Coordinates of C-alpha atoms and ligand atoms in Angstrom, one line a residue:
M1 CA 71.1 88.4 100.5
E2 CA 73.2 87.5 103.6
Q3 CA 73.3 90.0 106.5
T4 CA 75.9 90.5 109.2
F5 CA 76.1 92.5 112.4
I6 CA 78.7 95.1 113.4
I7 CA 79.3 97.2 116.5
L8 CA 81.5 100.3 116.2
K9 CA 83.0 100.2 119.7
P10 CA 83.2 103.1 122.2
S11 CA 87.0 103.6 121.5
T12 CA 86.1 104.0 117.8
I13 CA 83.6 106.7 118.7
Q14 CA 86.1 108.4 121.0
R15 CA 88.8 108.3 118.4
G16 CA 86.7 109.8 115.6
L17 CA 87.1 106.7 113.3
V18 CA 83.4 106.2 112.6
G19 CA 83.4 107.6 109.1
Q20 CA 86.5 105.9 108.0
V21 CA 85.3 102.5 109.2
I22 CA 81.9 102.8 107.6
D23 CA 83.5 104.1 104.4
R24 CA 85.4 100.9 104.0
F25 CA 82.3 98.8 104.1
Q26 CA 80.6 101.0 101.6
K27 CA 83.6 101.1 99.2
K28 CA 83.7 97.3 99.4
G29 CA 80.1 97.1 98.2
L30 CA 78.2 96.2 101.3
F31 CA 74.9 97.8 101.7
I32 CA 73.6 99.4 105.0
A33 CA 70.4 97.6 106.0
G34 CA 70.3 99.1 109.5
I35 CA 72.2 101.6 111.6
K36 CA 71.7 103.3 114.9
M37 CA 73.4 104.7 118.0
M38 CA 72.6 103.1 121.4
R39 CA 74.0 102.6 124.8
L40 CA 74.8 99.0 125.8
D41 CA 74.0 97.8 129.3
E42 CA 75.4 94.9 131.3
K43 CA 72.4 92.6 130.4
I44 CA 72.8 92.8 126.7
L45 CA 76.6 92.5 126.9
R46 CA 76.4 89.4 129.1
E47 CA 74.3 87.8 126.3
H48 CA 76.4 89.1 123.5
Y49 CA 79.7 88.1 125.1
S50 CA 78.3 85.0 126.9
H51 CA 81.4 83.0 125.7
L52 CA 83.6 85.3 127.7
V53 CA 81.8 86.0 131.0
D54 CA 84.2 83.7 133.0
R55 CA 87.4 85.2 131.5
P56 CA 89.4 87.5 133.8
F57 CA 89.3 90.4 131.4
F58 CA 85.4 90.4 131.2
P59 CA 84.9 93.2 133.8
D60 CA 87.3 95.4 131.8
L61 CA 85.5 94.5 128.5
L62 CA 82.1 95.4 130.1
K63 CA 83.5 98.8 131.2
S64 CA 85.0 99.4 127.8
M65 CA 81.8 98.6 125.9
M66 CA 79.7 100.8 128.2
A67 CA 82.1 103.8 128.1
T68 CA 80.1 105.7 125.5
P69 CA 77.2 104.9 123.2
V70 CA 78.1 102.6 120.3
I71 CA 76.9 102.5 116.7
V72 CA 75.4 99.2 115.6
M73 CA 75.0 98.2 112.0
C74 CA 73.4 95.5 109.9
L75 CA 75.3 95.1 106.6
R76 CA 73.9 93.2 103.6
G77 CA 75.8 91.5 100.8
K78 CA 76.7 88.2 99.2
D79 CA 78.6 86.1 101.8
A80 CA 78.5 89.2 104.1
V81 CA 79.5 87.4 107.3
E82 CA 82.7 86.0 105.8
V83 CA 83.6 89.1 103.9
V84 CA 83.2 91.4 106.9
R85 CA 85.1 89.1 109.2
S86 CA 88.0 89.0 106.8
M87 CA 87.9 92.8 106.5
T88 CA 87.9 93.0 110.3
G89 CA 91.1 91.0 110.9
A90 CA 92.5 89.2 114.0
T91 CA 91.1 90.0 117.4
N92 CA 94.4 91.6 118.6
C93 CA 95.0 94.7 116.5
R94 CA 98.8 94.3 116.9
K95 CA 98.6 90.9 115.2
A96 CA 95.9 91.8 112.7
A97 CA 97.2 92.0 109.1
S98 CA 97.7 95.4 107.5
G99 CA 94.8 96.2 105.2
T100 CA 92.3 94.9 107.8
I101 CA 90.3 97.4 109.9
R102 CA 91.9 96.2 113.1
G103 CA 95.4 96.0 111.5
D104 CA 95.1 99.6 110.2
F105 CA 93.3 101.4 113.0
G106 CA 94.3 99.8 116.3
M107 CA 97.1 98.8 118.7
S108 CA 95.0 96.9 121.3
G109 CA 93.6 93.5 121.9
Q110 CA 90.5 94.9 123.7
E111 CA 90.0 98.3 122.0
N112 CA 89.8 96.6 118.6
I113 CA 87.6 99.0 116.7
I114 CA 84.6 96.8 115.8
H115 CA 82.7 93.7 116.6
A116 CA 81.7 91.5 113.6
S117 CA 79.5 88.4 113.7
D118 CA 81.6 85.2 113.3
S119 CA 79.0 82.9 111.7
V120 CA 75.7 83.2 109.7
D121 CA 73.8 81.7 112.7
N122 CA 75.3 84.2 115.1
A123 CA 74.6 87.1 112.7
I124 CA 70.9 86.3 112.8
I125 CA 70.9 86.0 116.6
E126 CA 72.9 89.3 117.0
I127 CA 70.7 91.3 114.5
N128 CA 67.6 90.2 116.4
R129 CA 69.3 91.0 119.7
F130 CA 70.2 94.6 118.8
F131 CA 67.5 95.6 116.2
R132 CA 63.8 95.6 116.1
P133 CA 62.4 94.1 112.8
E134 CA 61.2 97.5 111.6
E135 CA 64.8 98.9 112.0
I136 CA 66.1 96.6 109.2
F137 CA 65.4 98.0 105.8
D138 CA 64.9 95.9 102.6
Y139 CA 65.7 98.0 99.6
S140 CA 67.5 97.5 96.3
P141 CA 70.4 100.0 95.9
L142 CA 70.8 101.4 92.4
T143 CA 74.4 100.3 92.4
I144 CA 73.5 96.6 92.8
S145 CA 73.8 95.7 89.1
A146 CA 77.2 97.3 88.9
T147 CA 78.3 95.5 92.1
Y148 CA 77.3 92.0 91.2
S149 CA 76.8 89.8 88.1
P150 CA 73.1 88.7 87.6
D151 CA 73.8 85.2 88.9
E152 CA 75.3 86.5 92.1
I153 CA 72.1 88.4 93.1
D154 CA 69.6 86.2 95.0
Ligands
UDP201 N1 88.9 90.4 124.2 C1 89.9 90.9 125.1 N2 90.9 90.0 125.5 C2 91.0 88.8 125.0 C3 90.0 88.3 124.1 C4 89.0 89.1 123.7 O1 89.8 92.0 125.6 O2 92.0 88.1 125.3 C5 87.8 91.3 123.8 C6 88.0 92.0 122.5 O3 87.5 93.3 122.6 C7 87.2 91.1 121.6 C8 86.0 90.7 122.4 O4 86.6 90.5 123.7 O5 86.8 91.8 120.4 C9 85.3 89.4 122.0 O6 86.3 88.4 121.9 P1 86.2 87.3 120.7 O7 87.1 86.2 121.1 O8 84.8 87.0 120.4 O9 87.0 88.1 119.5 P2 86.4 88.7 118.2 O10 85.3 87.8 117.7 O11 85.9 90.1 118.5 O12 87.6 88.8 117.3
MG202 MG1 83.7 87.1 118.7

């Protein structure tokens, strides 16, 4: 099944929203394939946000992402990348639709609760960037047959 990559950003740790954000993914039916706390450094952030390194806000983004450790997650599910992006909402929390994570939990464009991979190709790259292979677990949750029809399970 497809996998996607999430970061619970430092502001989410600071604001005590970790449980509520993870709860949404679990209630939706996504399975946790990997989860850990880690401190991000400038090197990994320059790779992860390489599309933004020349933007004027990049120094502030770096500082924000290094403010505390983060929680990184690999979530598994059918069409997981698209499902999680749509649960995440627009980049700016003030513009994100109510019902999305950013729309419900934030007020900022930068401090926008989570990162979520934006394509299947990037999800693979990001999972490999932040996790070692042995940190991603392949198991079949007991709830899988109640979560999907047989033809939806790979
Ligand atoms: N960001 C920002 N100002 C901007 C655009 C982006 O501070 O004008 C930050 C924000 O934290 C965002 C991250 O940079 O989540 C990555 O930007 P991207 O365009 O990839 O947005 P995302 O994929 O996170 O919605
Ligand atoms: Mg992005």
